[in-house]
Short mmCIF file of C-alpha atoms and ligand atoms in Angstrom, two decimals:
data_model
loop_
_atom_site.label_atom_id
_atom_site.label_comp_id
_atom_site.label_asym_id
_atom_site.label_seq_id
_atom_site.Cartn_x
_atom_site.Cartn_y
_atom_site.Cartn_z
CA MET A 1 8.38 27.06 4.97
CA LEU A 2 9.79 25.92 8.28
CA CYS A 3 7.84 23.97 10.90
CA THR A 4 7.39 26.09 14.00
CA THR A 5 7.75 23.01 16.21
CA CYS A 6 10.57 20.87 14.74
CA GLY A 7 12.08 23.39 12.30
CA ARG A 8 12.15 21.15 9.22
CA GLU A 9 11.29 22.35 5.71
CA ASN A 10 7.65 21.84 4.66
CA PRO A 11 5.82 22.46 1.37
CA GLU A 12 4.50 26.04 1.16
CA GLY A 13 0.98 26.49 2.57
CA ASN A 14 0.97 23.36 4.74
CA LYS A 15 -1.07 23.81 7.90
CA PHE A 16 0.43 20.76 9.56
CA CYS A 17 4.02 19.57 9.56
CA VAL A 18 4.62 16.47 7.40
CA TYR A 19 7.36 15.33 9.83
CA CYS A 20 6.03 15.92 13.33
CA GLY A 21 2.32 16.48 12.62
CA GLN A 22 2.13 19.67 14.66
CA PRO A 23 0.25 22.70 13.31
CA ILE A 24 2.51 25.23 11.64
CA MET A 25 2.15 28.66 13.24
CA SER A 26 1.40 31.51 10.89
CA ALA A 27 4.10 34.14 10.88
CA VAL A 28 1.45 36.81 10.34
CA PHE A 29 -0.77 37.83 13.25
CA PRO A 30 -4.33 38.76 12.19
CA LYS A 31 -5.13 42.42 11.46
CA LYS A 32 -6.93 44.43 14.10
CA ARG A 33 -10.10 44.71 12.00
CA ASP A 34 -10.31 40.91 11.83
CA LEU A 35 -10.40 40.70 15.61
CA GLU A 36 -12.64 43.68 16.33
CA ALA A 37 -15.80 41.57 16.76
CA PRO A 38 -14.35 39.09 19.31
CA ILE A 39 -12.62 41.94 21.17
CA ALA A 40 -15.99 43.74 21.34
CA ASP A 41 -17.52 40.53 22.77
CA ILE A 42 -14.89 40.47 25.50
CA ALA A 43 -15.43 44.19 26.18
CA ARG A 44 -19.19 43.62 26.48
CA ALA A 45 -18.78 40.80 29.03
CA VAL A 46 -16.29 42.96 30.95
CA GLY A 47 -18.73 45.90 30.84
CA GLN A 48 -21.50 43.75 32.38
CA ARG A 49 -19.41 43.59 35.53
CA LYS A 50 -21.04 46.61 37.18
CA ASN A 51 -24.44 44.86 36.98
CA SER A 52 -23.32 41.46 38.21
CA ASP A 53 -20.33 41.66 40.57
CA LYS A 54 -21.90 43.18 43.66
CA THR A 55 -19.71 43.77 46.69
CA ILE A 56 -21.54 43.24 50.00
CA PRO A 57 -20.11 45.58 52.68
CA ILE A 58 -18.35 43.67 55.47
CA TYR A 59 -19.47 46.19 58.12
CA LEU A 60 -23.08 44.91 57.78
CA GLY A 61 -21.86 42.05 59.98
CA ALA A 62 -22.10 44.49 62.91
CA ILE A 63 -25.92 44.20 62.76
CA PRO A 64 -26.30 40.48 63.70
CA ILE A 65 -23.45 40.77 66.22
CA ALA A 66 -25.19 43.76 67.87
CA ILE A 67 -28.52 41.90 67.94
CA THR A 68 -26.88 38.81 69.44
CA LEU A 69 -25.20 40.93 72.12
CA ALA A 70 -28.52 42.64 72.92
CA ILE A 71 -30.29 39.26 73.26
CA THR A 72 -27.50 37.95 75.47
CA VAL A 73 -27.59 41.04 77.71
CA VAL A 74 -31.39 40.86 78.13
CA PHE A 75 -31.26 37.12 78.82
CA VAL A 76 -28.43 37.31 81.35
CA ALA A 77 -30.13 40.27 83.10
CA ILE A 78 -33.41 38.31 83.41
CA LEU A 79 -31.64 35.23 84.77
CA ALA A 80 -29.59 37.24 87.28
CA SER A 81 -32.67 39.09 88.49
CA MET A 82 -34.68 35.85 88.77
CA LEU A 83 -31.87 34.22 90.72
CA SER A 84 -31.74 37.09 93.21
CA ASP A 85 -35.56 36.89 93.60
CA ILE A 86 -35.24 33.18 94.38
CA THR A 87 -32.44 33.68 96.90
CA ASP A 88 -34.47 36.46 98.56
CA MET A 89 -37.35 34.06 99.19
CA ALA A 90 -37.90 33.27 102.86
CA SER A 91 -38.83 29.62 102.30
CA PRO A 92 -38.86 27.09 99.42
CA GLU A 93 -42.69 27.12 99.55
CA GLU A 94 -42.66 30.62 98.11
CA TYR A 95 -41.03 29.35 94.92
CA ASP A 96 -43.62 29.39 92.10
CA PRO A 97 -42.22 29.10 88.55
CA ALA A 98 -45.45 30.36 86.95
CA GLN A 99 -45.45 33.47 89.10
CA LEU A 100 -41.76 34.02 88.47
CA TYR A 101 -42.32 33.82 84.70
CA ALA A 102 -45.29 36.18 84.94
CA ASP A 103 -43.07 38.74 86.72
CA TYR A 104 -40.54 38.68 83.88
CA ARG A 105 -42.81 37.97 80.93
CA ASP A 106 -42.47 41.46 79.39
CA TYR A 107 -38.69 41.20 79.40
CA PHE A 108 -38.79 37.77 77.77
CA LEU A 109 -41.09 39.16 75.07
CA VAL A 110 -38.53 41.88 74.25
CA MET A 111 -36.28 39.10 72.94
CA ILE A 112 -38.81 38.00 70.29
CA PRO A 113 -38.49 41.00 67.91
CA LEU A 114 -34.71 40.83 68.39
CA GLU A 115 -34.66 37.15 67.38
CA ILE A 116 -36.91 37.80 64.38
CA GLY A 117 -34.80 40.79 63.33
CA PHE A 118 -31.73 38.55 63.47
CA TYR A 119 -33.18 35.98 61.07
CA LEU A 120 -34.71 38.66 58.86
CA PHE A 121 -31.25 40.13 58.43
CA PHE A 122 -29.75 36.75 57.49
CA GLY A 123 -32.59 36.12 55.08
CA ILE A 124 -31.84 39.37 53.26
CA ILE A 125 -28.09 38.69 53.17
CA THR A 126 -28.79 35.16 51.90
CA TYR A 127 -30.88 36.57 49.06
CA PHE A 128 -28.01 38.76 47.88
CA LEU A 129 -25.34 36.08 48.42
CA VAL A 130 -27.22 33.64 46.19
CA LYS A 131 -28.27 36.20 43.60
CA ARG A 132 -24.85 37.74 43.13
CA ASN A 133 -23.35 34.27 42.58
CA ASN A 134 -25.95 33.54 39.88
CA ASP A 135 -25.28 36.85 38.16
CA HIS A 136 -21.53 36.55 38.40
CA PHE A 137 -21.34 32.94 37.19
CA ALA A 138 -23.53 33.78 34.19
CA ARG A 139 -21.38 36.77 33.28
CA ASP A 140 -18.19 34.80 33.73
CA ALA A 141 -19.47 32.05 31.43
CA ALA A 142 -20.19 34.74 28.81
CA LEU A 143 -16.72 36.20 29.30
CA ALA A 144 -15.01 32.80 29.03
CA SER A 145 -16.98 32.14 25.87
CA ALA A 146 -15.91 35.51 24.42
CA MET A 147 -12.26 34.79 25.29
CA SER A 148 -12.58 31.41 23.61
CA GLY A 149 -14.16 33.04 20.56
CA PHE A 150 -11.26 35.44 20.39
CA VAL A 151 -8.69 32.61 20.29
CA ASP A 152 -10.79 30.82 17.63
CA GLN A 153 -10.81 33.93 15.46
CA VAL A 154 -7.04 34.42 15.82
CA ASN A 155 -6.49 30.86 14.61
CA LEU A 156 -9.02 31.21 11.81
CA LYS A 157 -7.53 34.45 10.48
CA ALA A 158 -3.97 33.15 10.86
CA GLY A 159 -5.00 30.31 8.56
CA LEU A 160 -4.89 27.61 11.17
CA GLY A 161 -8.57 26.70 11.10
CA ARG A 162 -10.43 25.94 14.29
CA THR A 163 -7.50 24.23 15.95
CA ARG A 164 -7.65 26.90 18.59
CA ALA A 165 -4.77 27.68 20.89
CA PRO A 166 -2.82 24.38 20.76
CA ALA A 167 -1.45 25.69 17.47
CA TYR A 168 0.49 28.10 19.63
CA GLY A 169 1.23 25.55 22.30
CA SER A 170 -1.37 27.10 24.54
CA PRO A 171 -2.98 25.34 27.53
CA TRP A 172 -6.20 27.33 27.02
CA ASP A 173 -7.98 24.73 24.93
CA ASN A 174 -7.83 21.74 27.29
CA GLN A 175 -8.72 23.52 30.49
CA TRP A 176 -11.49 25.92 29.58
CA GLY A 177 -15.09 24.88 29.74
CA THR A 178 -16.06 22.11 32.12
CA SER A 179 -16.14 23.31 35.71
CA MET A 180 -16.46 26.98 34.76
CA THR A 181 -19.78 26.53 32.98
CA SER A 182 -21.18 23.78 35.20
CA VAL A 183 -21.18 26.03 38.28
CA GLY A 184 -23.22 28.77 36.63
CA SER A 185 -25.50 26.51 34.61
CA THR A 186 -27.88 25.73 37.50
CA PRO A 187 -28.76 29.03 39.19
CA ARG A 188 -29.90 28.72 42.81
CA ASN A 189 -33.20 30.36 43.73
CA PRO A 190 -32.36 33.40 45.93
CA MET A 191 -35.94 33.92 47.21
CA LEU A 192 -36.32 30.25 48.17
CA TRP A 193 -33.11 30.22 50.22
CA ALA A 194 -33.86 33.57 51.85
CA MET A 195 -37.24 32.17 52.96
CA VAL A 196 -35.63 28.97 54.29
CA VAL A 197 -33.23 30.98 56.46
CA MET A 198 -35.94 33.35 57.74
CA LEU A 199 -38.62 30.72 58.40
CA GLN A 200 -36.13 28.43 60.14
CA GLY A 201 -35.49 31.14 62.73
CA VAL A 202 -39.02 32.51 62.97
CA LEU A 203 -40.59 29.05 63.43
CA GLY A 204 -37.90 28.05 65.93
CA THR A 205 -38.60 31.18 67.99
CA ALA A 206 -42.39 30.76 67.62
CA SER A 207 -42.27 27.16 68.84
CA ILE A 208 -40.46 28.17 72.05
CA VAL A 209 -42.87 31.08 72.67
CA ALA A 210 -45.85 28.78 72.05
CA VAL A 211 -44.63 26.19 74.57
CA VAL A 212 -44.55 28.83 77.31
CA GLU A 213 -47.52 31.01 76.34
CA TYR A 214 -49.94 28.39 74.96
CA PRO A 215 -49.12 25.13 76.77
CA ASN A 216 -52.34 23.47 75.53
CA THR A 217 -51.31 23.76 71.87
CA LEU A 218 -48.27 21.56 72.32
CA GLU A 219 -48.84 19.73 69.01
CA VAL A 220 -48.53 23.00 67.11
CA SER A 221 -45.29 23.86 68.92
CA ILE A 222 -43.80 20.45 68.18
CA LEU A 223 -44.80 20.70 64.51
CA ALA A 224 -43.28 24.20 64.25
CA SER A 225 -40.01 23.06 65.81
CA LEU A 226 -39.85 20.01 63.51
CA VAL A 227 -40.34 22.19 60.43
CA SER A 228 -37.72 24.56 61.81
CA LEU A 229 -35.35 21.61 62.22
CA VAL A 230 -35.84 20.53 58.59
CA LEU A 231 -35.23 24.13 57.46
CA SER A 232 -32.05 24.22 59.58
CA VAL A 233 -30.73 21.18 57.73
CA MET A 234 -31.55 22.95 54.45
CA THR A 235 -29.69 26.03 55.70
CA VAL A 236 -26.60 23.90 56.35
CA TYR A 237 -26.88 22.58 52.81
CA MET A 238 -27.09 26.17 51.57
CA TRP A 239 -23.84 27.03 53.39
CA TYR A 240 -22.34 23.96 51.78
CA PHE A 241 -23.28 24.95 48.25
CA LEU A 242 -22.37 28.62 48.72
CA MET A 243 -18.92 27.57 49.94
CA THR A 244 -18.43 24.86 47.28
CA ASP A 245 -19.77 26.89 44.34
CA ASN A 246 -17.46 29.76 45.26
CA LYS A 247 -14.47 27.46 45.58
CA VAL A 248 -15.06 25.51 42.36
CA HIS A 249 -15.71 28.72 40.46
CA ASP A 250 -12.70 30.54 41.90
CA GLN A 251 -10.34 27.66 41.12
CA SER A 252 -11.54 27.18 37.56
CA TRP A 253 -11.50 30.92 36.95
CA ALA A 254 -7.93 31.27 38.25
CA GLN A 255 -6.86 28.39 36.03
CA ASN A 256 -8.62 29.75 32.94
CA ALA A 257 -7.40 33.28 33.50
CA GLU A 258 -3.81 32.08 33.84
CA SER A 259 -4.11 29.87 30.75
CA PHE A 260 -5.49 32.73 28.71
CA LYS A 261 -2.68 34.95 29.86
CA ILE A 262 -0.12 32.36 28.70
CA SER A 263 -1.97 32.07 25.38
CA LEU A 264 -1.75 35.81 24.86
CA ALA A 265 1.98 35.77 25.64
CA ARG A 266 2.49 33.02 23.07
CA LEU A 267 0.49 35.02 20.53
CA GLY A 268 3.06 37.78 20.88
CA TYR A 269 1.04 40.02 23.20
CA THR A 270 2.77 41.86 26.02
CA ALA A 271 0.82 39.86 28.60
CA GLY A 272 3.25 40.29 31.49
CA SER A 273 1.23 43.20 32.89
CA ILE A 274 -1.83 40.97 33.41
CA MET A 275 -2.09 39.68 36.97
CA SER A 276 -1.88 35.99 37.70
CA PRO A 277 -5.09 35.47 39.68
CA PRO A 278 -4.43 34.43 43.28
CA ARG A 279 -6.40 31.43 44.49
CA GLN A 280 -8.64 31.52 47.51
CA PRO A 281 -7.67 29.46 50.57
CA ASP A 282 -9.03 25.93 50.38
CA ARG A 283 -11.58 26.13 53.20
CA SER A 284 -13.04 22.95 54.67
CA PHE A 285 -16.82 22.80 54.97
CA ALA A 286 -16.58 19.97 57.54
CA LEU A 287 -14.23 22.00 59.75
CA TYR A 288 -16.39 25.13 59.54
CA PHE A 289 -19.50 23.11 60.32
CA VAL A 290 -17.99 21.41 63.38
CA LEU A 291 -16.51 24.67 64.72
CA SER A 292 -19.87 26.42 64.31
CA ILE A 293 -21.74 23.66 66.15
CA VAL A 294 -19.18 23.47 68.97
CA THR A 295 -18.58 27.19 69.54
CA GLY A 296 -21.79 28.76 68.22
CA VAL A 297 -20.06 32.08 67.54
CA PHE A 298 -17.85 30.65 64.77
CA VAL A 299 -20.92 30.91 62.55
CA PHE A 300 -20.33 34.68 62.39
CA TYR A 301 -16.88 34.09 60.99
CA TRP A 302 -18.37 31.66 58.47
CA TRP A 303 -20.81 34.31 57.25
CA TYR A 304 -17.95 36.79 57.09
CA ILE A 305 -16.04 34.38 54.82
CA LEU A 306 -19.10 33.84 52.62
CA VAL A 307 -19.30 37.60 52.09
CA LYS A 308 -15.57 38.33 51.93
CA ASP A 309 -14.34 35.60 49.56
CA PRO A 310 -16.59 36.59 46.63
CA ASN A 311 -15.90 40.28 47.33
CA GLU A 312 -12.19 39.59 46.80
CA HIS A 313 -12.86 37.30 43.86
CA PHE A 314 -14.73 40.16 42.16
CA ARG A 315 -11.91 42.56 42.95
CA PHE A 316 -9.33 40.29 41.27
CA HIS A 317 -11.69 39.81 38.32
CA ALA A 318 -11.79 43.57 37.80
CA ILE A 319 -8.01 43.99 37.93
CA TYR A 320 -7.44 41.02 35.61
CA GLU A 321 -10.17 41.91 33.11
CA ASP A 322 -9.30 45.57 32.68
CA GLU A 323 -5.68 44.79 31.91
CA MET A 324 -6.52 41.73 29.79
CA LEU A 325 -8.90 43.81 27.66
CA ARG A 326 -6.28 46.52 27.25
CA VAL A 327 -3.63 43.97 26.22
CA VAL A 328 -5.94 42.11 23.80
CA SER A 329 -6.81 45.39 22.06
CA ASN A 330 -3.14 46.31 21.47
CA HIS A 331 -1.10 43.69 19.62
CA PRO A 332 2.49 44.92 19.09
CA SER A 333 2.27 44.12 15.35
CA TRP A 334 -0.64 46.56 14.97
CA LEU A 335 1.39 49.40 16.45
CA SER A 336 4.34 48.90 14.08
CA ALA A 337 1.97 48.44 11.11
CA SER A 338 0.27 51.78 11.71
CA ALA A 339 3.60 53.53 12.32
CA SER A 340 5.22 52.37 9.08
CA PRO A 341 4.21 53.94 5.70
CA ARG A 342 1.89 51.84 3.49
ZN1 LIG B 401 7.45 19.72 12.49
ZN1 LIG B 402 -15.53 34.72 38.78
#
């Protein structure tokens, strides 16, 4: 029996080479029936995809943009009209801020439901952004575990014990596991973060309204704006973890998926048809944060990215998984075995 690494003669039945110490690869690939259970595990995790990988339509972004435009139009119209009222005044004595506000109060109040609608929308989107990450990370951990179980079973049935893929010179063993599972292991609470985003906006709006409408309850307004400020900081943290979780997960998935593909090729599968997962751009949280603060409108692009990146990640998952499952279920040795007479 020849060593599959150094090529020297070894006693029959040796699992490790007496010269170089490397595992000796079995010439016989396991039968299909021996791998049916782990292949079914992979198929199950792939099948869960329709329940977990939810695409959020990009066009929903038109809603907050439309609301923002409406608020801007109302606000600019009020200011322009007020300005013309002031310039029309005969003398400075006529200028009375309280009266001026009273004249335009109804128009100011129109902005309140618009503001609240804006934050309501982001609260709902936040809920789905957080929830779909939880669901996807959990499914992906199950899928990675099934893929790992498959490689274990191949090694076991090929008589190599639980040495896993390194027997075939595969990178799968060393890279799978750490970052992939750690991202999904602590699910974020979607309802909590949706409430943070909504309340931050609602309290911020309420505190401004209270200052103008109920000047003698100033303490309440200040308290509301302070709470709103704390919630804003929490919202920034939420953007941070959404961005980071996505990035860490995407990178570890791309690495694992590529490693598994190489493993399959080394196991004699025709793995060339499986896509090599593209990696997402390495986006900087600090840059996005600064640009959002400075420009204000950049925040819309940030939300767009938070919706778009996972959408694409899910799309690549689907392409990769379907082909990977097809390849795993069709080892070339099984085809020739069924074609030849017993
Ligand atoms: Zn050897
Ligand atoms: Zn994934």
